[in-house]
Structure formats: C-alpha cells, structure tokens
CSV table of C-alpha atoms in Angstrom, one decimal:
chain,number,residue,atom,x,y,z
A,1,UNK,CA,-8.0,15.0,-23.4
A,2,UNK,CA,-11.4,15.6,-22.2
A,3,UNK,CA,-11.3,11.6,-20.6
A,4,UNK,CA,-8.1,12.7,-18.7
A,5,UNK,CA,-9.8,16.1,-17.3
A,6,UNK,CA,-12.5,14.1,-16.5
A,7,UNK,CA,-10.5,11.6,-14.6
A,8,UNK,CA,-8.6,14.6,-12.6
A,9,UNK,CA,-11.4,16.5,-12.1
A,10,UNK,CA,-12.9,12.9,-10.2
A,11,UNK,CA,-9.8,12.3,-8.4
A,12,UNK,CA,-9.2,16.0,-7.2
A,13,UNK,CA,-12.8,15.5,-5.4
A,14,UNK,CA,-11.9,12.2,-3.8
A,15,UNK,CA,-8.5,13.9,-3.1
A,16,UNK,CA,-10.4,16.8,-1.0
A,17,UNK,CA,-13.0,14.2,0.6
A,18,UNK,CA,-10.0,12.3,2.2
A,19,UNK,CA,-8.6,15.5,3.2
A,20,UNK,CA,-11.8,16.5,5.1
A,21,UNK,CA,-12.1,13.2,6.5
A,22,UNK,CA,-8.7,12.7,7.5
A,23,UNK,CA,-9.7,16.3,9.4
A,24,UNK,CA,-12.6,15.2,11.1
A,25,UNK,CA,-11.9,11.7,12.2
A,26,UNK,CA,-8.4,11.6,13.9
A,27,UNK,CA,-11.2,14.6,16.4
A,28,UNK,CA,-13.5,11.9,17.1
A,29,UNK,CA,-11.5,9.4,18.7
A,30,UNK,CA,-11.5,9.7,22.7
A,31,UNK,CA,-8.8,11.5,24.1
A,32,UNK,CA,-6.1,14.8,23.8
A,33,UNK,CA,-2.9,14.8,22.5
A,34,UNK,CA,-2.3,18.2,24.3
A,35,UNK,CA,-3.6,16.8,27.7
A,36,UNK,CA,-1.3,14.1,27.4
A,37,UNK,CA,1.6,16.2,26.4
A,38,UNK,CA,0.8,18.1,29.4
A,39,UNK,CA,0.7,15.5,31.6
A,40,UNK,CA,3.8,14.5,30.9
A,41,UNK,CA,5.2,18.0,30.8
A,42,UNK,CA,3.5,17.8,34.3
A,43,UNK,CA,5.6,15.8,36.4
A,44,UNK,CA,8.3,18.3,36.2
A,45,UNK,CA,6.6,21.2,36.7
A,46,UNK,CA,3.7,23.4,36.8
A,47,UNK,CA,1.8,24.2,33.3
A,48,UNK,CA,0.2,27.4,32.5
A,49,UNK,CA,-2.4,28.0,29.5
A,50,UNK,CA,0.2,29.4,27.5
A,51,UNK,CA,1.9,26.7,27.2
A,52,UNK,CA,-1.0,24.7,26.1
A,53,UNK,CA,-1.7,26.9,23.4
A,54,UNK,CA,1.6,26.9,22.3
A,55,UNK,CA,1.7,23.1,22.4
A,56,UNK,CA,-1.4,23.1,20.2
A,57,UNK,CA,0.2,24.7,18.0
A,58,UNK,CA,3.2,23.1,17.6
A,59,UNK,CA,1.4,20.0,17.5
A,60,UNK,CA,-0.3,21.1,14.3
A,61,UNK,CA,-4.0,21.2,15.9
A,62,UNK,CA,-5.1,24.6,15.1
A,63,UNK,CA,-6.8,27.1,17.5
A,64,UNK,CA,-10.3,28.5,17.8
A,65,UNK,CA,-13.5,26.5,16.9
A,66,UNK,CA,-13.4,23.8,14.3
A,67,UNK,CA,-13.6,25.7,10.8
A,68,UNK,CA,-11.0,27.9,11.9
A,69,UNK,CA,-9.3,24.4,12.6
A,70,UNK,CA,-9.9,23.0,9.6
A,71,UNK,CA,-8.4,26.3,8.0
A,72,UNK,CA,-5.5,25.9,9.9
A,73,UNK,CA,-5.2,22.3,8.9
A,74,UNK,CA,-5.3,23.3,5.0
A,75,UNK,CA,-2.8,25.6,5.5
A,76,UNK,CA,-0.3,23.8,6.7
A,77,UNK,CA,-1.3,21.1,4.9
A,78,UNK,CA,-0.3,23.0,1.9
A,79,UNK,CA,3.0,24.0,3.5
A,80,UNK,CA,3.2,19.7,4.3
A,81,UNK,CA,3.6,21.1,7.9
A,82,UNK,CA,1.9,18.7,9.8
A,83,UNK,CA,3.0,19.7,13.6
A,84,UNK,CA,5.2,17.4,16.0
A,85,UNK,CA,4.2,14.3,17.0
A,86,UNK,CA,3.7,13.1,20.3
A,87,UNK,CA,5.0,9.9,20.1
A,88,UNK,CA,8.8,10.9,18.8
A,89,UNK,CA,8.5,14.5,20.6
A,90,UNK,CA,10.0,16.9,19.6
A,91,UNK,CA,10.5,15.2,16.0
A,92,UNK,CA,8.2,16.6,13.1
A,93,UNK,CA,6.0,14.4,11.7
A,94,UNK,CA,7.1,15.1,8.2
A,95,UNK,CA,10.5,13.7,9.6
A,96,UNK,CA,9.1,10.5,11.0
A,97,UNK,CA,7.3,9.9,7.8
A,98,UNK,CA,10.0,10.3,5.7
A,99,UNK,CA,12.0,8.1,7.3
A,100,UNK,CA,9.5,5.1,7.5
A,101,UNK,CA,7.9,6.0,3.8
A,102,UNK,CA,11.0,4.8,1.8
A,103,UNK,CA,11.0,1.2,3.5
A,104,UNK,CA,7.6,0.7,2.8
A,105,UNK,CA,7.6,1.6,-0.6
A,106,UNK,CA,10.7,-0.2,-1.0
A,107,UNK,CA,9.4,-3.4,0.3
A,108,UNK,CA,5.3,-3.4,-0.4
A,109,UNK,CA,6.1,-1.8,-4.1
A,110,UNK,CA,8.8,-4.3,-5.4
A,111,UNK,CA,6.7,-7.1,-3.5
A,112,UNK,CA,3.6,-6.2,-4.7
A,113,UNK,CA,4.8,-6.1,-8.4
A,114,UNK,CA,6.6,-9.4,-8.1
A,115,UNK,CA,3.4,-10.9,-6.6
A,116,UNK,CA,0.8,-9.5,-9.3
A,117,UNK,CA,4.0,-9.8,-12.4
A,118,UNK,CA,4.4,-13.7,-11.0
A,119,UNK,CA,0.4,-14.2,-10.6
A,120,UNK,CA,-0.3,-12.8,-13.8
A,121,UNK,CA,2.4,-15.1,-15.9
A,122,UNK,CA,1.4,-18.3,-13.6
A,123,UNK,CA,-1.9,-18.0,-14.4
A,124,UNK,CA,-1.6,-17.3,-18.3
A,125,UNK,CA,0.3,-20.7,-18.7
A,126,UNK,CA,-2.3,-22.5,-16.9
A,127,UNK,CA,-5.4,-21.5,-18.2
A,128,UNK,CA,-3.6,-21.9,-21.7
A,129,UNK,CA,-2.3,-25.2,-20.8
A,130,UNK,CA,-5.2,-26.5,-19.3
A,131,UNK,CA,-5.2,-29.9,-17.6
A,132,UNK,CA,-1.5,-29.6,-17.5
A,133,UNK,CA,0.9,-29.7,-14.2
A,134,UNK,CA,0.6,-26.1,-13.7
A,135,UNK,CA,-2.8,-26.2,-13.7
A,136,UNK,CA,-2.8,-28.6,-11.3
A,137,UNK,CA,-1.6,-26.1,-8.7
A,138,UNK,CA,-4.4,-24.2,-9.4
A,139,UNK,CA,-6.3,-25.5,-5.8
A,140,UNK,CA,-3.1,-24.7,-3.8
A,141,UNK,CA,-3.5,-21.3,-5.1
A,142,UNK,CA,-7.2,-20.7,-4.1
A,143,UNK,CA,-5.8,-21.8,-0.5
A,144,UNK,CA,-3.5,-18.9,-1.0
A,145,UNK,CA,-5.7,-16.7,-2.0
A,146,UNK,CA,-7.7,-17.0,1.5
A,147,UNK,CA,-4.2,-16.8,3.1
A,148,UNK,CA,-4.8,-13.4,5.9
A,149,UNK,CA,-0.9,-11.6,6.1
A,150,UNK,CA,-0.9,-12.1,9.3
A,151,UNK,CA,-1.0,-15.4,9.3
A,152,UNK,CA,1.3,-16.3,6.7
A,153,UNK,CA,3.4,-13.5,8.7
A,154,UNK,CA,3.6,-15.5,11.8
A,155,UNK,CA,3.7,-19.0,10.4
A,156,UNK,CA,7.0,-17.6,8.5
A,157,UNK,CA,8.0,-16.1,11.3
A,158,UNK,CA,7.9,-19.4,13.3
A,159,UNK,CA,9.2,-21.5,10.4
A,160,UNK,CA,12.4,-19.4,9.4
A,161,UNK,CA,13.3,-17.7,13.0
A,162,UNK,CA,12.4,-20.6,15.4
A,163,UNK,CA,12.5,-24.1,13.9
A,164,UNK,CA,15.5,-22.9,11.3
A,165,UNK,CA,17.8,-19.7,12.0
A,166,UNK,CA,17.7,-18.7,8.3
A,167,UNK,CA,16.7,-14.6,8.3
A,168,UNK,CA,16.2,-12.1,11.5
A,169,UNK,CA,13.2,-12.3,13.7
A,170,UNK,CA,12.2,-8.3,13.2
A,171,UNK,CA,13.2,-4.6,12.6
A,172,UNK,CA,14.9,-3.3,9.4
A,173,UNK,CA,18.5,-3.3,9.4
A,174,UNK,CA,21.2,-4.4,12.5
A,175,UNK,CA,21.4,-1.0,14.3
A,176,UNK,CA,24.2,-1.3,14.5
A,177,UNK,CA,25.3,-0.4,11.2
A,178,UNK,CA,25.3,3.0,9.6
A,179,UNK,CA,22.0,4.2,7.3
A,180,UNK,CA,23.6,4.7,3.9
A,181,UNK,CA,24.8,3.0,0.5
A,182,UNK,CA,27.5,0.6,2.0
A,183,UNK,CA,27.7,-2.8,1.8
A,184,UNK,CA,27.0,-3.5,5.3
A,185,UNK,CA,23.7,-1.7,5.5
A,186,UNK,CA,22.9,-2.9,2.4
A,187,UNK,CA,23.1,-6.7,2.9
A,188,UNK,CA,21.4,-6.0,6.4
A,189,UNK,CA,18.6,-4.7,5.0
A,190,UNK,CA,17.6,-7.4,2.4
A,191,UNK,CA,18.5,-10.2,5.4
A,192,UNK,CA,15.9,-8.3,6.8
A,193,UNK,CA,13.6,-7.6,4.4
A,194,UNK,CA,13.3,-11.2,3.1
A,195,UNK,CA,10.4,-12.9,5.5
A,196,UNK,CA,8.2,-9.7,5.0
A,197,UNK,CA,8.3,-9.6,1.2
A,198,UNK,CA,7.7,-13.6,1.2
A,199,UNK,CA,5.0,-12.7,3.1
A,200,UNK,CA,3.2,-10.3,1.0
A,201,UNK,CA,4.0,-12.6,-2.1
A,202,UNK,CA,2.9,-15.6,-0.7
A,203,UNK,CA,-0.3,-14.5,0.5
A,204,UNK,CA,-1.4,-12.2,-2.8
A,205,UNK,CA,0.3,-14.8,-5.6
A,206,UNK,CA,-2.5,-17.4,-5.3
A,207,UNK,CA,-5.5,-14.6,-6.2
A,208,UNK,CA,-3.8,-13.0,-9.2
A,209,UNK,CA,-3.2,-16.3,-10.9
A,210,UNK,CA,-6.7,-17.9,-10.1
A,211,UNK,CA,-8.2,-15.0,-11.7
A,212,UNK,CA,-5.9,-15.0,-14.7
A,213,UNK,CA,-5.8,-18.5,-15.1
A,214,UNK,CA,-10.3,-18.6,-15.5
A,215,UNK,CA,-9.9,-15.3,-17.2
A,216,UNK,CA,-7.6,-17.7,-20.0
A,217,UNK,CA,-9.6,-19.9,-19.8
A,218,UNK,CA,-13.0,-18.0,-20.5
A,219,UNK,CA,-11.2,-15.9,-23.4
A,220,UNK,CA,-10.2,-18.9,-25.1
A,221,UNK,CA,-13.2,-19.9,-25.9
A,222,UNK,CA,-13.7,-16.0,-27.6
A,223,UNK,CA,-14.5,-16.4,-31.7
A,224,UNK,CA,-11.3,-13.4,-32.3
A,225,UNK,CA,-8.8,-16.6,-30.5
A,226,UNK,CA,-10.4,-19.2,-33.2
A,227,UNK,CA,-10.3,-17.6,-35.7
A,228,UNK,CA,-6.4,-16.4,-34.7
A,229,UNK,CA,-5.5,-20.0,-34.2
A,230,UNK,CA,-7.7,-20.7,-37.3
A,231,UNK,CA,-5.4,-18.7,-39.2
A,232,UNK,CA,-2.2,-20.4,-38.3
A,233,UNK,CA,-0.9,-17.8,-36.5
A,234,UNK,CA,2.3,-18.9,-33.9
A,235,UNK,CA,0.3,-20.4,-30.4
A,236,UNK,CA,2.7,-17.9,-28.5
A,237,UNK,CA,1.4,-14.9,-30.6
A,238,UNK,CA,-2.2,-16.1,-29.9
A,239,UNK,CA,-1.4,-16.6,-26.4
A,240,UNK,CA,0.2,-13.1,-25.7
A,241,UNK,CA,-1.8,-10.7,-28.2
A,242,UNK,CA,-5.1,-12.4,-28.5
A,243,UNK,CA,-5.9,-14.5,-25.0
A,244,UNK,CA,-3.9,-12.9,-22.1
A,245,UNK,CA,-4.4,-9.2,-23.4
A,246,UNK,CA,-8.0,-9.0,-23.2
A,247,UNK,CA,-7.9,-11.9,-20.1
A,248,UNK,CA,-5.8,-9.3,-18.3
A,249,UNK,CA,-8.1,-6.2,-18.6
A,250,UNK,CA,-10.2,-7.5,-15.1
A,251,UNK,CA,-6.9,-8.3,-13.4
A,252,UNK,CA,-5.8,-4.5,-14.7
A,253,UNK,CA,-9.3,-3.2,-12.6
A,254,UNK,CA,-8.6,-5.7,-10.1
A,255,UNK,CA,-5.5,-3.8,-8.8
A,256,UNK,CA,-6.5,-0.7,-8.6
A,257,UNK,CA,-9.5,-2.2,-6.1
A,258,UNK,CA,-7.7,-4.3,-4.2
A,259,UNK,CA,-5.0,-1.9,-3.3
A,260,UNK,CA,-6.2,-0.9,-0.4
A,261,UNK,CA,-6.5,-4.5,0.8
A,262,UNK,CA,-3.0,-4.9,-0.1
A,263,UNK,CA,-1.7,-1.5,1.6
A,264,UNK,CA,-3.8,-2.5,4.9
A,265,UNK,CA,-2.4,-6.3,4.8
A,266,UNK,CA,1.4,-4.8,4.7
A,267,UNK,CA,0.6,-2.8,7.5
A,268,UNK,CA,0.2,-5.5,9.4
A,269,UNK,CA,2.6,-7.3,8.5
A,270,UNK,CA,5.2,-4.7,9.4
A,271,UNK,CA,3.7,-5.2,12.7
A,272,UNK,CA,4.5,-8.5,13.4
A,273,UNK,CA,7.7,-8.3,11.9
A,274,UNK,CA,8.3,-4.7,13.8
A,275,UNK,CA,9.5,-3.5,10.4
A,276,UNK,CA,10.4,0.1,10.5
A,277,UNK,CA,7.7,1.2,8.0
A,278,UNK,CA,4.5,3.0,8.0
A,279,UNK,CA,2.6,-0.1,9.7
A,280,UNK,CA,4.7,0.1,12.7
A,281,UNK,CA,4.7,4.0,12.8
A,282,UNK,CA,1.2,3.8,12.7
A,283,UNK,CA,0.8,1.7,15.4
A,284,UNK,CA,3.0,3.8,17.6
A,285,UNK,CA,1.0,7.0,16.6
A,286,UNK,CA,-2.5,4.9,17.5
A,287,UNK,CA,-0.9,3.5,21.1
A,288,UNK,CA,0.3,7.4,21.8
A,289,UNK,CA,-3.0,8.9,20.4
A,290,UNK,CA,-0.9,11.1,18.3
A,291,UNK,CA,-2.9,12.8,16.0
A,292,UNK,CA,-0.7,14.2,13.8
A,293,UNK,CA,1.1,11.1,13.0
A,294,UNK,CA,-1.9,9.2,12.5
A,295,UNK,CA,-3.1,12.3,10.0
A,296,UNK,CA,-0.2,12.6,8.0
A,297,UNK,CA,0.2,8.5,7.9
A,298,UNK,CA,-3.6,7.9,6.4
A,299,UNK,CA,-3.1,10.4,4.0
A,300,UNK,CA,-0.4,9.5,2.5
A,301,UNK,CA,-2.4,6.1,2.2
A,302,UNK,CA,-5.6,7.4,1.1
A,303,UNK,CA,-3.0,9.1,-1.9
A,304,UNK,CA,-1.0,6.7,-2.7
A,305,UNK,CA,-4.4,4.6,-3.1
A,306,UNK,CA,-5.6,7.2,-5.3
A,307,UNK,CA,-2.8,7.5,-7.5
A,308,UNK,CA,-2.2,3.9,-7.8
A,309,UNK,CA,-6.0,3.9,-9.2
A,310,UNK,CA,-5.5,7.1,-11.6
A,311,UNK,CA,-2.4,5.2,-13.3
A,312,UNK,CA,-4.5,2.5,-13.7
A,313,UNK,CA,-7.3,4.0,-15.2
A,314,UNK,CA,-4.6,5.5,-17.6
A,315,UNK,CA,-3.4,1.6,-18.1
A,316,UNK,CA,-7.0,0.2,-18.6
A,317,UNK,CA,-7.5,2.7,-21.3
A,318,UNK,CA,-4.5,2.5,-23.1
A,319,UNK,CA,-4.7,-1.8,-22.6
A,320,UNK,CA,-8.5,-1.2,-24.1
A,321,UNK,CA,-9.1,1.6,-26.1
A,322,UNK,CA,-13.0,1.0,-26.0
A,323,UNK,CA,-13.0,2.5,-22.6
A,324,UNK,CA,-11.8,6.0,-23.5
A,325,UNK,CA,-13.9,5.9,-26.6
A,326,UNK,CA,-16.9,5.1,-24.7
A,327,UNK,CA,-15.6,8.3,-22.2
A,328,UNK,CA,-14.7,10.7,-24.8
C-alpha cells in the first residue's frame, strides 16, 4: 500500500506540473487568439471592448492579470471546460477533442500493442534460437529501429497509393458514409486505417525485438536458466518462466520511456496521412494559433503519458516483486 501512495503521491505532482506548464506555455508563443478572432469578426463590422472580453471568455482565456488567469484556467479545467476554439469556431474544444481522441486511440493503441506484443515474441525466439533464421533478421531490424514515422509514412504512402492502388491516400473514413456501427463505415474505416497502423508497426517492431532478442541472449547465460535446463525441465518452460520473464523487465521500463516518442511519432504520422486524429487537430490548432485546442490537446498527451507510465510501474512490480520490496 505505502509503494502505491507513493507512486500517486509522484504522479499527482507531475500531474499538477504539466497542468502549470500547459498554462504558461501555450502564453508565450507570439500572437492573440482574441485579436485574430477580432479580426475576423472585423471585416463585417465594427468591434467594441465588450465584445473582446466576452470573446476572452468564451474562448476559455480568463480575465485579469495572470494568477487570476491561471485560477480561471483551474476552474474550468476542473469543470473540463476548456473554451471554444478558434480554429472550428464556434465548436467547444471538448467537442473537437472528443471526436478526434477515439481514432487515435483506436489506431496508435491497437498499433502500438501489436508492435511491442510482435517485437517482444520476435525477439524471444531469436535470442533463444541463436544463430538460427530468425536471428538472422536481427540487422534488418536495427535498420527499423532507426526508421523516423515520417519516413516510413511517406515511403508507404508512395508505395501503396501511387505505384499500386491498394488502400486510400488520407483521411479517416469516405465522407461520404454515415459515422456509426454499420458496415459501410466500418469497412471504410479499417481501408483507411491500414497504411497508418503499418506505419507505426513497421517503424517501432525492429527496436522492441533487438532489445528482447540481446536481453535473451544476456539472460541465458544467468546460473537460475542452467541450472533450470540442468534440471531437465521442458526448453519451453525455461524459455517462458526463466529467460524471457526476467529478459522482459527492461523492455517493461522501456515502454513506459519511450511512450512519448511513440505518441509524438503518431502525430506525425496522422499528418501525413491527414488522419482525423489528435496529430492533425493539433496541427490545425498550431496553424490557427488556437490556444485552447492546443491546451486541451497536450494535456491530454502529457496524461495519457503519465498513466501509461503509472500502469507500468504497477506491471514492473508485479513482473518483479524485488522492486516493491526494495520501495516498501
């Protein structure tokens, strides 16, 4: 109990850091949502200084000097009222991000599993076969491993749009077609989903087996898997419940770090492929200096960062006990 309190009481800090931060830097970056609003509002009439306190409002940006700003900001935050955003006027930005959170999540989550899940089992047969076939692959997966999304994004792109017509160049679904559980919208979706998640498999794969496959490899050579193989024991049991449990444990901490990487590398993806997720919100939020999009979109990565890393903690001490002894 006391290593869980612990690991909330660390987390609830971080959690109030990225809150103040997400505050303070969206206000350092050159220009005024409200001016632009005003602008725009501008060219069909006269403005008065109502208004612009009113639109300040709406928009979500508080009033007064900064603390009572940032006041404001926790406030609402609390209420998950983040304002309107500029770019999809007069939307709320709670609206626009909960209607490009679910195809991210969708796409980046099962992608991301499959990816580490594929890595993972790739690289335990290798390092336990080693010299083998599969272990011959192990170069072609170091080149993966330095494989930027983008790139792989484009050279897919290319490959499966222009030089064969086998999946749809960008966006989410053929428009179309109704949002909902039918068939049609359905089938759409994956067609277009396909390049994207090849994308974010092909170009993470390569680095969870290359550091499973030398983790194998190291472990093997661990006195606990001689003397298991020592006693007879079945090589599959050895394999599973001696080697690739403890070889696993820095792949475990490996995803929790590299997350972020992960998160950032799908953004960009979903730019290239104009994919209607968070990526390609984001970028329409940075083009229209919209603040309150941009806010609400990098904190719900800086939390989905910091849950990802509290479950993991949870796994890495339930994989290896040691840990929360060590802790308690």
């Amino acid at each position: 109990m006391r290593h869980l309190l612990r690991k909330l009481g660390f987390y609830a800090v971080a959690a109030w850091i990225a809150v103040t931060l997400n505050f303070v830097l969206p206000r350092l970056i050159p220009g005024d949502p409200v001016q632009l609003m005003m602008s725009r509002m501008a060219a069909s009439g006269p403005v008065t200084e109502g208004q612009e306190k009113a639109m300040a409002a709406m928009l979500g940006l508080g009033h007064g000097n900064l603390l009572q700003q940032y006041g404001d900001y926790l406030s609402s935050l609390a209420r998950l009222d983040f304002g309107l955003s500029t770019t999809y006027y007069p939307a709320k930005v709670s609206d626009v991000v909960a209607h490009a959170v679910p195809w991210t999540i969708v796409l980046v989550g099962l992608a991301t599993l499959l990816s580490v899940a594929l890595g993972i089992t790739l690289g335990t047969l290798a390092g336990w076969r080693r010299g083998g076939r599969l272990d011959a692959l192990v170069p072609s997966a170091t080149f993966l491993a330095a494989v930027p999304y983008f790139w792989a994004a484009l050279i897919l792109l290319y490959l499966c749009t222009q030089v064969w017509a086998l999946a749809p160049s960008s966006g989410g679904y053929d428009e179309t077609y109704t949002i909902g559980l039918n068939t049609r919208f359905v089938v759409s979706a994956v067609q277009h989903g396909v390049l994207p998640a090849i994308t974010i498999v092909v170009a993470s794969v390569g680095g969870w087996m290359l550091g499973m496959r030398n983790m194998m490899v190291s472990t093997l050579a661990e006195d606990y898997v001689i003397a298991a193989e020592a006693k007879g024991l079945r090589p599959r049991t050895v394999m599973v419940r001696y080697a690739a449990r403890n070889a696993v444990l820095p792949s475990v901490a490996g995803f929790a770090i590299t997350l972020g990487f992960i998160v950032s590398g799908s953004l960009v993806m979903e730019i290239v492929f104009s994919y209607p997720g968070m990526g390609y919100t984001l970028l329409q939020a940075v083009t229209n200096n919209d603040y309150p999009l941009m806010q609400a979109i990098f904190l719900m990565i800086t939390f989905a960062v910091l849950v990802a890393n509290f479950l993991v903690d949870l796994l890495y001490s339930f994989v290896d006990p040691r840990t929360r002894e060590a802790t308690s």
